[in-house]
């Protein structure tokens, strides 16, 4: 029986389903003359907005005058001449400090909203309300009175207690970024081989994605970041470890990545923005959504100021684009942290979650709730939210957590909507087979990839063949040297776009990865599996893994620190482990210098290989020919501008080979030693070392 008397499972007619996406914009719209409030609450009997005036210590002024304090200063011209994070932070210090919004509770002013058609409520207030806080109060048929934050709130006071009134789109002090201003690593400039690309080239196949957590990157105190654990730390330059190696953003630019994927940066339920945030103080990955439209404040230099976090995240995205790196945002629409207290449920009961017969949400996410993307309102909510982030922060992509819980039409609409904003926006997601979809709802899992062109899926088959099963330490794998002799064929097909291993329609749906934030790092896993291997031998396995990964047809995905043997000290699920476990240790760059240099070499080599940008799977079959795939050894030929032979040995003994004449070594996975090759008139004799990969290129 349904426990909540106010919960009504809305029966969406076809007409309603068509109307809802066309409804006017939701949330607030601010100007210095008036502020409009608009809320979707279809079953409420009455709705009021509770307004909280500014504290006495904050001068009342408009958003225009708030930002003018910066633009009219001499420091702004200095920033334009040298736009670095230190100068930008100095600019932000000139702004009025709104931190007292978190501490001062004033008497609420209650204003009723008017009920419109189609479940909408609206109020337009004349006057200046910049910086005022607000929440909603809703009364239901049962007489229950509910207070809720605005589901569309884009600016929040500390820990998301109140919405804050302002115009987010114009809340900016950055100059516009023109295409020609972007750095030399920009994806838009392409590689040297791009001019030779055929018509079926897909730009997403240029993507080299680096996944990182905002705090992990800079919180460890052994590197002197000026703004550790914050958005701004990702923009700091000139930092070095004790061995004199470039770290932070300088390291990423040297590595040659094209995209940075951030773990959640929306407002996170289990991070306390008012608590201490030094090393080992508090931590969470952020897969516990509280407010989808709002920026998390813990990563700001001043968490109590609701505007500072937005300005700092905008600067981060702006700085990275200026350096030629696009930002991908990790979005978690599949569940919320607390279903019962979430604004979506408080304001529109029964609209956004898949419920069982008791009126409680299904748990397909394993996180306590399962959202209902097929509902017209939640679908509209997702599209509005993604559009806001893409347009306001100029994002280059979105990574969908547990994407298989969403329905196919919703994800098709997401692709269509983002194409209208920027067709180069990448969409990738976890297409695992899971969830409690109604019988007539198609899930957006990997089995339905053919229905979702332009959306990429994590290829866990490739990952498990290479490194082993995420849940079983003793699972045999190619890199451990313990895999069955026939699995290398499946690995090869993953390299060729995953056409016969997964249901992917083309390589641009194929995300090739060896590790991510989930589960053990590859270094930790191999160390657990192969306890007798030395550090140098482990590094050779890591290099071989990335060598194979970098030859694949798909999107290349790298976990932060993977290029210098990142360790989480054997912890596999470190979502709430302390910084000591999760923080990147930049000193490991010195210990694994050769490995990091090999990553850089392989990334550059990949960028120059035009054949890896082909999106037509049939053309791939013509250009790549399998020669040997047995006993954990692989040979295949690749022919585009030149003919290549790709050799991979996953065995513990050397592999003697005879190649055609006039082939020369182009690149290998070796960090030390060499590949012996003896040429004669009719052939080239090669001895491929254990756990080694190499590419030989024909000279003609």
XYZ file of C-alpha atoms in Angstrom:
700
model
C 0.000 0.000 0.000
C 1.192 3.544 -0.754
C 2.439 5.161 2.454
C 2.424 8.820 1.357
C -1.154 10.195 1.074
C 0.044 13.106 -1.080
C 1.856 10.886 -3.545
C -0.046 10.518 -6.778
C 1.315 8.400 -9.584
C 0.522 10.832 -12.361
C -1.103 9.366 -15.444
C 0.673 11.201 -18.227
C -1.581 11.531 -21.229
C 0.019 11.771 -24.645
C -1.029 15.413 -24.796
C 0.605 16.208 -21.446
C 3.778 14.402 -22.434
C 4.051 16.621 -25.512
C 3.238 19.817 -23.624
C 5.696 19.514 -20.768
C 8.916 19.883 -22.831
C 7.424 23.020 -24.404
C 6.545 24.723 -21.127
C 8.284 28.001 -20.235
C 11.613 27.887 -18.432
C 11.527 26.807 -14.802
C 13.439 28.179 -11.816
C 14.041 31.870 -11.245
C 14.826 34.627 -13.711
C 16.504 37.677 -12.196
C 16.955 41.234 -13.417
C 17.505 44.441 -11.496
C 13.869 45.392 -12.237
C 12.117 42.150 -11.312
C 12.526 38.499 -10.361
C 10.281 35.742 -11.696
C 9.754 32.493 -9.785
C 8.414 29.449 -11.610
C 7.942 26.000 -10.057
C 6.510 22.725 -11.313
C 4.304 21.286 -8.547
C 1.359 19.538 -10.231
C -0.303 18.085 -7.102
C 0.191 20.976 -4.663
C -2.846 22.875 -3.371
C -0.901 26.073 -2.634
C 2.700 27.289 -3.121
C 4.511 30.255 -1.570
C 8.055 31.513 -1.892
C 9.861 32.327 1.359
C 12.191 35.281 0.809
C 15.082 36.149 3.126
C 16.481 39.702 2.760
C 20.195 40.435 2.790
C 21.895 40.687 6.195
C 22.611 44.208 7.371
C 26.356 43.876 6.841
C 25.939 43.302 3.078
C 25.171 46.428 1.061
C 22.119 46.155 -1.173
C 23.147 46.450 -4.799
C 22.445 44.922 -8.177
C 24.405 42.176 -9.883
C 25.733 44.744 -12.327
C 27.253 46.864 -9.555
C 28.557 43.710 -7.815
C 30.593 42.736 -10.879
C 31.542 46.310 -11.733
C 33.765 46.355 -8.637
C 36.074 44.025 -10.516
C 35.773 45.239 -14.097
C 36.484 48.843 -13.140
C 39.605 48.025 -11.113
C 43.191 48.377 -12.287
C 43.722 44.761 -11.240
C 41.366 43.654 -14.012
C 43.700 45.039 -16.673
C 46.594 43.220 -15.010
C 44.591 40.011 -15.172
C 43.827 40.497 -18.868
C 47.549 40.926 -19.500
C 48.414 37.785 -17.510
C 45.339 35.616 -16.827
C 46.593 33.228 -14.145
C 44.835 31.801 -11.101
C 46.675 34.043 -8.620
C 45.615 37.219 -10.432
C 42.081 35.880 -10.819
C 41.834 35.048 -7.124
C 43.009 38.555 -6.335
C 40.139 39.885 -8.467
C 37.614 37.770 -6.584
C 38.829 39.239 -3.301
C 37.603 42.635 -4.537
C 34.012 41.394 -4.649
C 31.589 41.826 -1.774
C 31.815 38.835 0.553
C 28.436 37.085 0.797
C 29.616 34.500 3.334
C 27.269 35.812 6.007
C 24.335 34.472 3.973
C 25.185 31.145 5.552
C 25.175 32.355 9.134
C 22.483 35.017 9.351
C 18.840 33.922 9.360
C 16.442 36.813 8.787
C 12.661 36.812 9.042
C 11.110 35.274 5.940
C 8.785 37.239 3.715
C 6.056 34.943 2.328
C 4.696 35.564 -1.160
C 2.078 33.256 -2.760
C 2.558 31.908 -6.285
C -0.290 31.776 -8.794
C -1.305 28.419 -10.246
C -1.074 28.230 -14.030
C -1.910 25.395 -16.407
C -0.004 22.113 -16.651
C 1.189 22.006 -13.038
C 3.055 25.337 -13.100
C 3.128 27.960 -10.354
C 4.462 31.481 -10.965
C 5.222 34.749 -9.226
C 6.780 37.951 -10.583
C 8.126 40.423 -7.999
C 9.129 43.918 -8.995
C 12.251 45.400 -7.465
C 15.872 44.485 -6.686
C 16.416 41.094 -5.039
C 20.030 40.285 -5.917
C 21.602 38.081 -3.253
C 18.360 37.344 -1.409
C 17.819 33.752 -0.290
C 14.645 31.854 -0.999
C 12.886 28.517 -0.541
C 9.401 27.231 -1.288
C 6.553 26.220 0.967
C 3.978 23.812 -0.469
C 0.636 22.681 0.974
C -0.932 19.424 -0.177
C -4.484 18.064 -0.114
C -3.813 16.143 3.094
C -2.984 19.411 4.832
C 0.709 18.592 5.011
C 3.013 21.608 4.744
C 6.384 21.047 3.078
C 9.409 23.318 2.801
C 11.745 22.666 -0.083
C 14.599 24.167 -1.990
C 14.006 24.984 -5.651
C 14.792 21.895 -7.792
C 16.118 24.354 -10.394
C 18.226 26.396 -7.951
C 21.516 27.305 -9.637
C 23.041 29.232 -6.739
C 22.919 27.961 -3.166
C 23.893 29.142 0.269
C 26.197 26.875 2.278
C 25.237 23.188 2.230
C 22.321 23.915 -0.067
C 19.952 25.273 2.582
C 18.577 28.076 0.409
C 18.535 29.189 -3.178
C 20.193 32.555 -3.867
C 18.819 35.056 -6.373
C 21.064 36.142 -9.253
C 21.458 35.652 -13.000
C 24.006 32.854 -13.346
C 24.514 33.222 -17.089
C 25.792 36.782 -16.718
C 27.627 36.114 -13.440
C 31.062 36.286 -15.038
C 34.141 38.487 -15.220
C 36.046 36.551 -17.867
C 36.764 37.789 -21.388
C 35.229 35.798 -24.226
C 37.459 33.021 -25.482
C 37.964 32.993 -29.240
C 38.973 29.922 -31.156
C 42.278 31.387 -32.250
C 43.241 32.064 -28.608
C 43.238 28.389 -27.671
C 46.470 26.566 -26.958
C 48.536 24.496 -29.330
C 47.128 21.277 -27.868
C 43.601 22.234 -28.917
C 41.507 19.438 -30.330
C 40.235 21.841 -32.981
C 43.667 22.132 -34.572
C 43.829 18.377 -35.165
C 46.907 16.252 -35.708
C 49.438 16.322 -38.482
C 47.657 13.366 -40.050
C 44.213 14.974 -40.027
C 44.497 16.311 -43.582
C 44.629 12.713 -44.791
C 41.460 11.652 -43.020
C 38.570 10.212 -45.053
C 34.995 11.451 -44.926
C 33.973 8.986 -42.227
C 36.346 10.564 -39.727
C 34.705 11.237 -36.334
C 36.259 13.902 -34.131
C 35.319 12.157 -30.893
C 37.930 9.536 -31.846
C 40.561 12.218 -31.244
C 39.542 12.292 -27.581
C 42.128 11.420 -24.953
C 40.183 11.688 -21.709
C 41.855 12.083 -18.316
C 39.572 11.399 -15.335
C 40.250 13.192 -12.069
C 38.704 14.273 -8.775
C 38.952 17.982 -7.946
C 40.400 17.412 -4.476
C 42.720 14.463 -5.284
C 44.727 16.530 -7.736
C 46.232 19.003 -5.271
C 45.384 18.223 -1.643
C 48.529 16.256 -0.734
C 50.778 18.739 1.105
C 54.098 17.646 -0.449
C 53.499 19.959 -3.438
C 53.163 23.664 -2.794
C 49.821 24.355 -4.483
C 48.593 27.832 -3.644
C 44.966 26.694 -3.579
C 45.056 22.989 -2.595
C 41.905 20.927 -2.999
C 40.101 23.574 -5.064
C 38.971 24.329 -8.601
C 41.733 26.919 -8.942
C 44.477 24.366 -8.248
C 43.793 22.794 -11.653
C 44.875 26.064 -13.269
C 48.107 26.642 -11.342
C 51.307 26.636 -13.395
C 55.020 26.287 -12.729
C 54.771 23.693 -9.933
C 57.357 20.930 -9.548
C 57.947 17.934 -7.328
C 61.152 17.375 -5.350
C 62.818 15.874 -8.452
C 62.147 19.037 -10.454
C 59.442 17.456 -12.639
C 56.434 19.476 -13.795
C 53.247 18.565 -11.930
C 49.623 19.622 -12.016
C 48.327 21.295 -15.158
C 51.833 21.550 -16.639
C 52.106 17.761 -16.459
C 48.742 17.311 -18.198
C 49.716 19.674 -20.997
C 52.979 17.805 -21.444
C 51.108 14.502 -21.513
C 48.938 15.672 -24.410
C 45.393 14.965 -23.224
C 42.408 16.590 -24.964
C 39.690 16.288 -22.292
C 39.545 16.398 -18.495
C 36.672 14.452 -16.961
C 35.838 15.596 -13.448
C 34.113 13.418 -10.893
C 30.929 15.167 -9.674
C 31.112 18.933 -9.266
C 27.402 19.569 -8.665
C 26.284 20.105 -5.060
C 27.127 16.932 -3.103
C 25.013 15.785 -0.153
C 27.734 14.264 2.053
C 30.316 17.045 1.896
C 30.062 19.635 4.664
C 30.968 23.047 3.277
C 31.169 24.504 6.796
C 33.512 21.862 8.255
C 37.340 21.837 8.145
C 38.674 20.742 4.767
C 42.385 20.260 5.285
C 44.296 17.094 4.424
C 42.416 13.990 5.650
C 39.571 16.116 7.053
C 36.668 14.938 4.862
C 36.215 13.179 1.553
C 33.678 11.731 -0.870
C 33.735 11.030 -4.597
C 30.381 12.799 -4.929
C 28.037 10.148 -6.294
C 25.356 11.317 -3.879
C 23.523 14.141 -5.660
C 21.804 16.864 -3.696
C 21.278 19.711 -6.203
C 21.905 19.030 -9.869
C 22.089 22.628 -11.139
C 24.355 24.000 -8.390
C 28.149 23.973 -8.046
C 29.725 22.161 -5.091
C 31.160 24.717 -2.663
C 33.740 22.612 -0.796
C 36.147 22.968 -3.747
C 35.925 26.762 -3.700
C 38.498 28.949 -1.960
C 35.579 30.482 -0.017
C 32.824 27.856 0.366
C 30.521 30.134 2.364
C 30.213 32.635 -0.496
C 27.546 31.354 -2.920
C 28.928 33.289 -5.900
C 32.627 32.489 -5.498
C 32.262 28.791 -6.357
C 30.571 29.621 -9.667
C 33.164 32.199 -10.669
C 36.018 29.841 -9.793
C 34.570 26.897 -11.721
C 33.989 29.164 -14.706
C 37.631 30.218 -14.531
C 38.742 26.586 -14.393
C 36.750 25.668 -17.512
C 37.858 28.863 -19.272
C 41.532 28.293 -18.449
C 41.499 24.692 -19.632
C 39.793 25.577 -22.913
C 42.351 28.327 -23.378
C 45.061 25.652 -22.970
C 43.321 23.346 -25.454
C 41.584 21.005 -22.975
C 37.823 20.543 -22.802
C 35.994 19.664 -19.588
C 33.722 16.622 -19.251
C 31.306 16.615 -16.310
C 30.333 13.419 -14.507
C 26.536 13.503 -14.071
C 24.582 11.188 -11.767
C 20.933 11.429 -12.783
C 20.193 7.793 -11.938
C 19.536 8.377 -8.221
C 19.571 11.037 -5.511
C 21.143 10.875 -2.081
C 17.931 11.157 -0.061
C 14.739 10.494 -1.989
C 12.333 11.617 0.736
C 13.916 15.064 1.277
C 14.963 15.791 -2.293
C 13.311 18.862 -3.903
C 12.166 16.810 -6.902
C 10.070 14.581 -4.638
C 8.968 17.333 -2.253
C 7.681 19.538 -5.078
C 6.337 16.899 -7.492
C 5.647 13.657 -5.610
C 5.636 10.567 -7.793
C 6.935 12.349 -10.896
C 10.638 11.503 -10.926
C 11.243 8.088 -9.354
C 10.385 4.511 -10.272
C 8.262 3.323 -7.373
C 7.230 -0.101 -6.170
C 3.770 -1.056 -4.920
C 4.467 0.453 -1.504
C 5.224 3.842 -2.964
C 8.937 3.488 -2.248
C 11.589 3.834 -4.960
C 13.158 0.859 -6.658
C 16.855 0.397 -5.899
C 18.316 -0.391 -9.297
C 21.121 2.079 -8.618
C 22.086 0.283 -5.371
C 22.028 3.744 -3.807
C 18.532 3.822 -2.337
C 16.534 5.305 -5.213
C 16.060 4.933 -8.940
C 14.971 7.867 -11.046
C 12.372 7.645 -13.817
C 13.899 9.206 -16.910
C 10.913 8.137 -19.013
C 8.634 10.521 -17.091
C 8.082 13.743 -19.084
C 9.085 15.947 -16.148
C 12.323 14.195 -15.236
C 13.272 13.981 -18.912
C 12.677 17.718 -19.217
C 14.666 18.238 -16.006
C 17.671 16.320 -17.374
C 17.634 18.233 -20.655
C 17.368 21.607 -18.899
C 20.179 20.725 -16.504
C 22.574 19.505 -19.203
C 21.835 22.533 -21.376
C 22.557 24.839 -18.457
C 25.948 23.270 -17.706
C 26.953 23.049 -21.361
C 26.050 26.658 -22.136
C 27.088 28.334 -18.882
C 30.419 26.559 -18.366
C 31.179 25.745 -22.048
C 31.642 22.070 -21.282
C 33.023 19.589 -23.792
C 31.175 16.503 -22.633
C 29.154 14.561 -20.083
C 29.820 11.172 -18.510
C 26.614 9.428 -17.400
C 26.885 7.363 -14.256
C 24.864 4.105 -14.527
C 23.475 5.243 -17.867
C 21.761 1.873 -18.311
C 19.123 3.025 -15.805
C 17.919 5.713 -18.225
C 15.618 5.074 -21.155
C 16.633 5.189 -24.812
C 14.363 8.088 -25.954
C 15.672 10.310 -23.149
C 19.296 9.688 -24.111
C 18.451 10.224 -27.775
C 16.965 13.596 -26.822
C 20.070 14.390 -24.776
C 22.253 13.789 -27.830
C 19.946 15.896 -30.012
C 19.790 18.745 -27.494
C 23.549 18.893 -26.977
C 24.127 18.758 -30.735
C 22.159 22.002 -30.977
C 24.548 23.606 -28.479
C 27.810 22.090 -29.724
C 27.971 18.913 -31.869
C 31.499 18.270 -30.576
C 30.185 17.616 -27.049
C 31.089 14.052 -26.086
C 28.602 11.792 -24.319
C 29.888 8.647 -22.654
C 28.364 6.451 -20.007
C 28.163 3.240 -18.070
C 25.910 1.058 -20.170
C 25.579 -1.743 -17.649
C 22.474 -3.929 -17.833
C 20.512 -2.995 -14.711
C 17.417 -1.236 -13.404
C 13.665 -1.712 -13.039
C 12.403 -0.350 -16.340
C 8.724 -0.835 -17.165
C 8.066 -3.452 -19.835
C 7.576 -0.854 -22.565
C 10.734 1.140 -21.726
C 14.006 0.412 -23.511
C 17.059 0.892 -21.266
C 20.112 2.815 -22.465
C 22.440 -0.097 -21.905
C 25.111 -1.547 -24.164
C 22.638 -4.007 -25.696
C 20.796 -1.029 -27.201
C 23.912 0.831 -28.352
C 22.722 0.651 -31.960
C 19.809 2.918 -30.962
C 22.160 5.520 -29.451
C 24.587 6.735 -32.127
C 26.882 9.454 -30.874
C 26.892 8.055 -27.340
C 29.915 6.054 -26.138
C 29.982 3.152 -23.689
C 32.691 1.958 -21.325
C 34.072 -1.297 -22.716
C 34.385 -3.406 -19.587
C 35.124 -6.510 -21.692
C 38.392 -4.946 -22.826
C 39.210 -3.892 -19.276
C 38.571 -7.335 -17.784
C 40.470 -9.221 -20.485
C 43.454 -6.955 -19.960
C 43.522 -6.589 -16.161
C 40.999 -9.010 -14.674
C 37.569 -8.956 -13.098
C 36.884 -6.009 -10.807
C 35.422 -8.209 -8.071
C 37.855 -11.146 -8.245
C 41.535 -10.593 -7.458
C 42.504 -14.040 -8.769
C 40.686 -13.590 -12.086
C 43.049 -14.476 -14.946
C 44.053 -11.697 -17.315
C 46.397 -10.950 -20.196
C 48.577 -8.517 -18.245
C 49.000 -11.000 -15.407
C 50.040 -13.672 -17.912
C 47.386 -16.079 -16.688
C 44.606 -15.692 -19.257
C 43.199 -18.582 -21.326
C 44.900 -18.892 -24.695
C 41.866 -17.893 -26.770
C 40.881 -14.565 -25.162
C 43.325 -12.478 -27.182
C 40.885 -12.710 -30.129
C 38.213 -10.914 -28.063
C 40.747 -8.318 -26.981
C 41.632 -7.686 -30.637
C 37.958 -7.133 -31.480
C 37.674 -4.632 -28.666
C 40.614 -2.805 -30.245
C 38.737 -2.815 -33.548
C 35.783 -0.884 -32.122
C 34.142 -3.676 -30.142
C 31.894 -4.777 -33.001
C 31.944 -8.507 -32.168
C 32.481 -8.207 -28.404
C 29.852 -5.543 -27.746
C 26.853 -4.285 -29.697
C 28.563 -1.032 -30.628
C 27.650 0.377 -34.019
C 30.938 2.170 -34.581
C 34.273 2.866 -32.841
C 33.024 6.219 -31.519
C 30.850 4.212 -29.098
C 33.867 2.332 -27.742
C 35.539 3.724 -24.590
C 38.819 1.871 -24.062
C 39.990 1.971 -20.452
C 42.108 -0.019 -18.025
C 41.240 1.790 -14.834
C 39.011 4.545 -13.508
C 38.004 5.845 -10.081
C 36.090 2.603 -9.427
C 37.912 -0.490 -8.143
C 41.662 -0.998 -7.814
C 44.146 1.006 -9.796
C 45.933 -1.203 -12.314
C 49.169 -0.923 -10.356
C 47.469 -2.043 -7.124
C 45.668 -4.918 -8.818
C 48.782 -6.289 -10.506
C 50.719 -5.908 -7.273
C 48.078 -7.989 -5.488
C 48.047 -10.601 -8.257
C 51.798 -10.794 -8.857
C 53.420 -10.377 -5.473
C 56.903 -11.430 -6.653
C 57.211 -8.830 -9.427
C 59.636 -5.964 -8.923
C 58.539 -2.341 -9.350
C 60.318 -2.156 -12.714
C 58.555 -5.313 -13.909
C 55.201 -3.920 -12.783
C 55.954 -0.716 -14.684
C 56.615 -2.755 -17.850
C 53.172 -4.389 -17.501
C 51.554 -0.972 -17.043
C 53.349 0.282 -20.149
C 52.193 -2.736 -22.154
C 48.633 -2.158 -21.005
C 48.629 1.432 -22.223
C 50.470 0.450 -25.417
C 47.594 -1.896 -26.282
C 44.985 0.635 -25.186
C 46.536 3.392 -27.308
C 46.320 1.240 -30.474
C 42.553 0.811 -30.108
C 39.799 2.296 -32.236
C 37.660 4.271 -29.826
C 37.871 6.968 -27.176
C 40.991 6.698 -25.023
C 40.304 6.968 -21.275
C 43.048 7.449 -18.658
C 42.626 7.538 -14.890
C 44.476 10.384 -13.168
C 47.911 9.115 -12.162
C 47.674 5.988 -14.312
C 50.720 7.253 -16.203
C 52.869 7.093 -13.055
C 51.463 3.951 -11.438
C 48.804 5.494 -9.226
C 48.244 3.628 -6.008
C 45.358 3.730 -3.562
C 47.318 1.450 -1.256
C 45.299 -1.615 -2.162
C 41.862 -0.057 -1.474
C 39.440 -0.890 -4.269
C 36.367 1.200 -3.394
C 37.826 4.386 -1.978
C 34.733 6.595 -2.373
C 34.949 7.786 1.235
C 38.533 6.883 2.137
C 40.733 9.714 3.438
C 43.025 11.859 1.320
C 45.942 9.679 2.357
C 44.424 6.953 0.153
C 42.917 9.013 -2.666
C 45.223 11.994 -3.148
C 47.565 11.902 -6.123
C 51.205 11.573 -5.088
C 53.185 13.640 -7.585
C 56.451 12.313 -6.145
C 55.736 8.991 -7.888
C 56.555 10.774 -11.139
C 60.234 10.474 -10.224
C 60.002 6.761 -9.440
C 58.034 6.040 -12.630
C 59.533 8.667 -14.901
C 60.084 6.255 -17.815
C 56.478 5.054 -17.609
C 55.095 8.588 -17.761
C 57.370 9.424 -20.689
C 56.116 6.289 -22.469
C 52.521 7.473 -22.003
C 53.444 10.806 -23.574
C 55.209 9.058 -26.469
C 52.254 6.736 -27.117
C 49.724 9.574 -26.973
C 51.711 11.569 -29.522
C 52.073 8.480 -31.710
C 48.323 7.880 -31.500
C 47.574 11.451 -32.550
C 49.638 10.986 -35.701
C 47.907 7.745 -36.772
C 44.995 8.788 -38.969
C 43.728 5.210 -39.173
C 42.589 5.461 -35.537
C 40.070 8.166 -36.447
C 37.997 5.957 -38.787
C 34.404 5.568 -37.637
C 33.211 3.069 -40.270
C 33.570 -0.475 -38.856
C 33.544 -2.022 -42.316
C 36.391 0.192 -43.455
C 38.276 -0.845 -40.331
C 37.909 -4.443 -41.448
C 39.490 -3.570 -44.781
C 42.366 -1.618 -43.263
C 43.202 -4.059 -40.445
C 43.919 -7.754 -40.969
C 44.299 -10.299 -38.191
C 47.317 -12.581 -38.693
C 47.893 -14.359 -35.351
C 45.611 -14.464 -32.307
C 46.487 -17.438 -30.168
C 48.353 -18.478 -27.028
C 48.211 -14.882 -25.706
C 50.071 -13.539 -28.702
C 48.726 -11.189 -31.330
C 49.830 -9.976 -34.766
C 47.726 -7.849 -37.059
C 48.468 -5.564 -39.969
C 47.161 -2.024 -40.359
C 47.322 -0.201 -43.671
C 46.508 3.458 -44.216
C 49.231 5.858 -45.312
C 51.774 3.117 -44.583
C 51.553 -0.562 -43.779
C 52.224 -1.542 -40.181
C 52.598 -4.768 -38.282
C 51.402 -4.647 -34.669
C 52.898 -7.317 -32.410
C 51.876 -8.064 -28.813
C 53.326 -10.741 -26.559
C 51.459 -11.453 -23.307
C 53.655 -14.430 -22.449
C 56.538 -14.703 -19.950
C 58.994 -15.870 -22.611
C 60.443 -14.155 -25.676
C 58.766 -14.615 -29.057
C 61.031 -15.152 -32.083
C 59.440 -13.831 -35.293
C 60.339 -13.446 -38.931
C 58.935 -10.310 -40.548
C 58.947 -9.277 -44.205
C 61.977 -7.250 -45.335
C 62.178 -3.464 -45.061
C 60.218 -3.144 -41.809
C 61.541 -0.856 -39.101
C 60.531 -0.489 -35.462
C 58.287 2.572 -34.981
C 57.378 2.278 -31.306
C 57.289 -0.292 -28.524
C 56.056 -0.635 -24.964
C 59.529 -1.228 -23.527
C 60.740 1.081 -20.784
C 64.225 -0.413 -20.762
C 66.170 -2.788 -22.956
C 65.610 -3.168 -26.677
C 63.962 -5.347 -29.290
C 66.519 -7.338 -31.207
C 66.055 -7.235 -34.966
C 68.388 -8.754 -37.562
C 67.813 -7.761 -41.176
C 68.642 -9.784 -44.236
C 67.804 -9.404 -47.884
C 64.584 -11.414 -47.643
C 63.383 -10.926 -44.052
C 63.798 -9.300 -40.660
C 64.315 -11.595 -37.672
C 62.825 -10.191 -34.459
C 62.794 -11.389 -30.894
C 59.905 -9.818 -29.013
C 60.602 -9.743 -25.240
C 58.118 -11.095 -22.685
C 55.106 -8.846 -22.034
C 55.995 -6.457 -24.800
C 54.230 -4.772 -27.692
C 55.740 -3.210 -30.798
C 54.746 -1.635 -34.102
C 56.915 -2.155 -37.172
C 56.324 0.056 -40.204
C 57.075 -0.751 -43.834
C 59.595 1.611 -45.428
C 58.051 1.618 -48.905
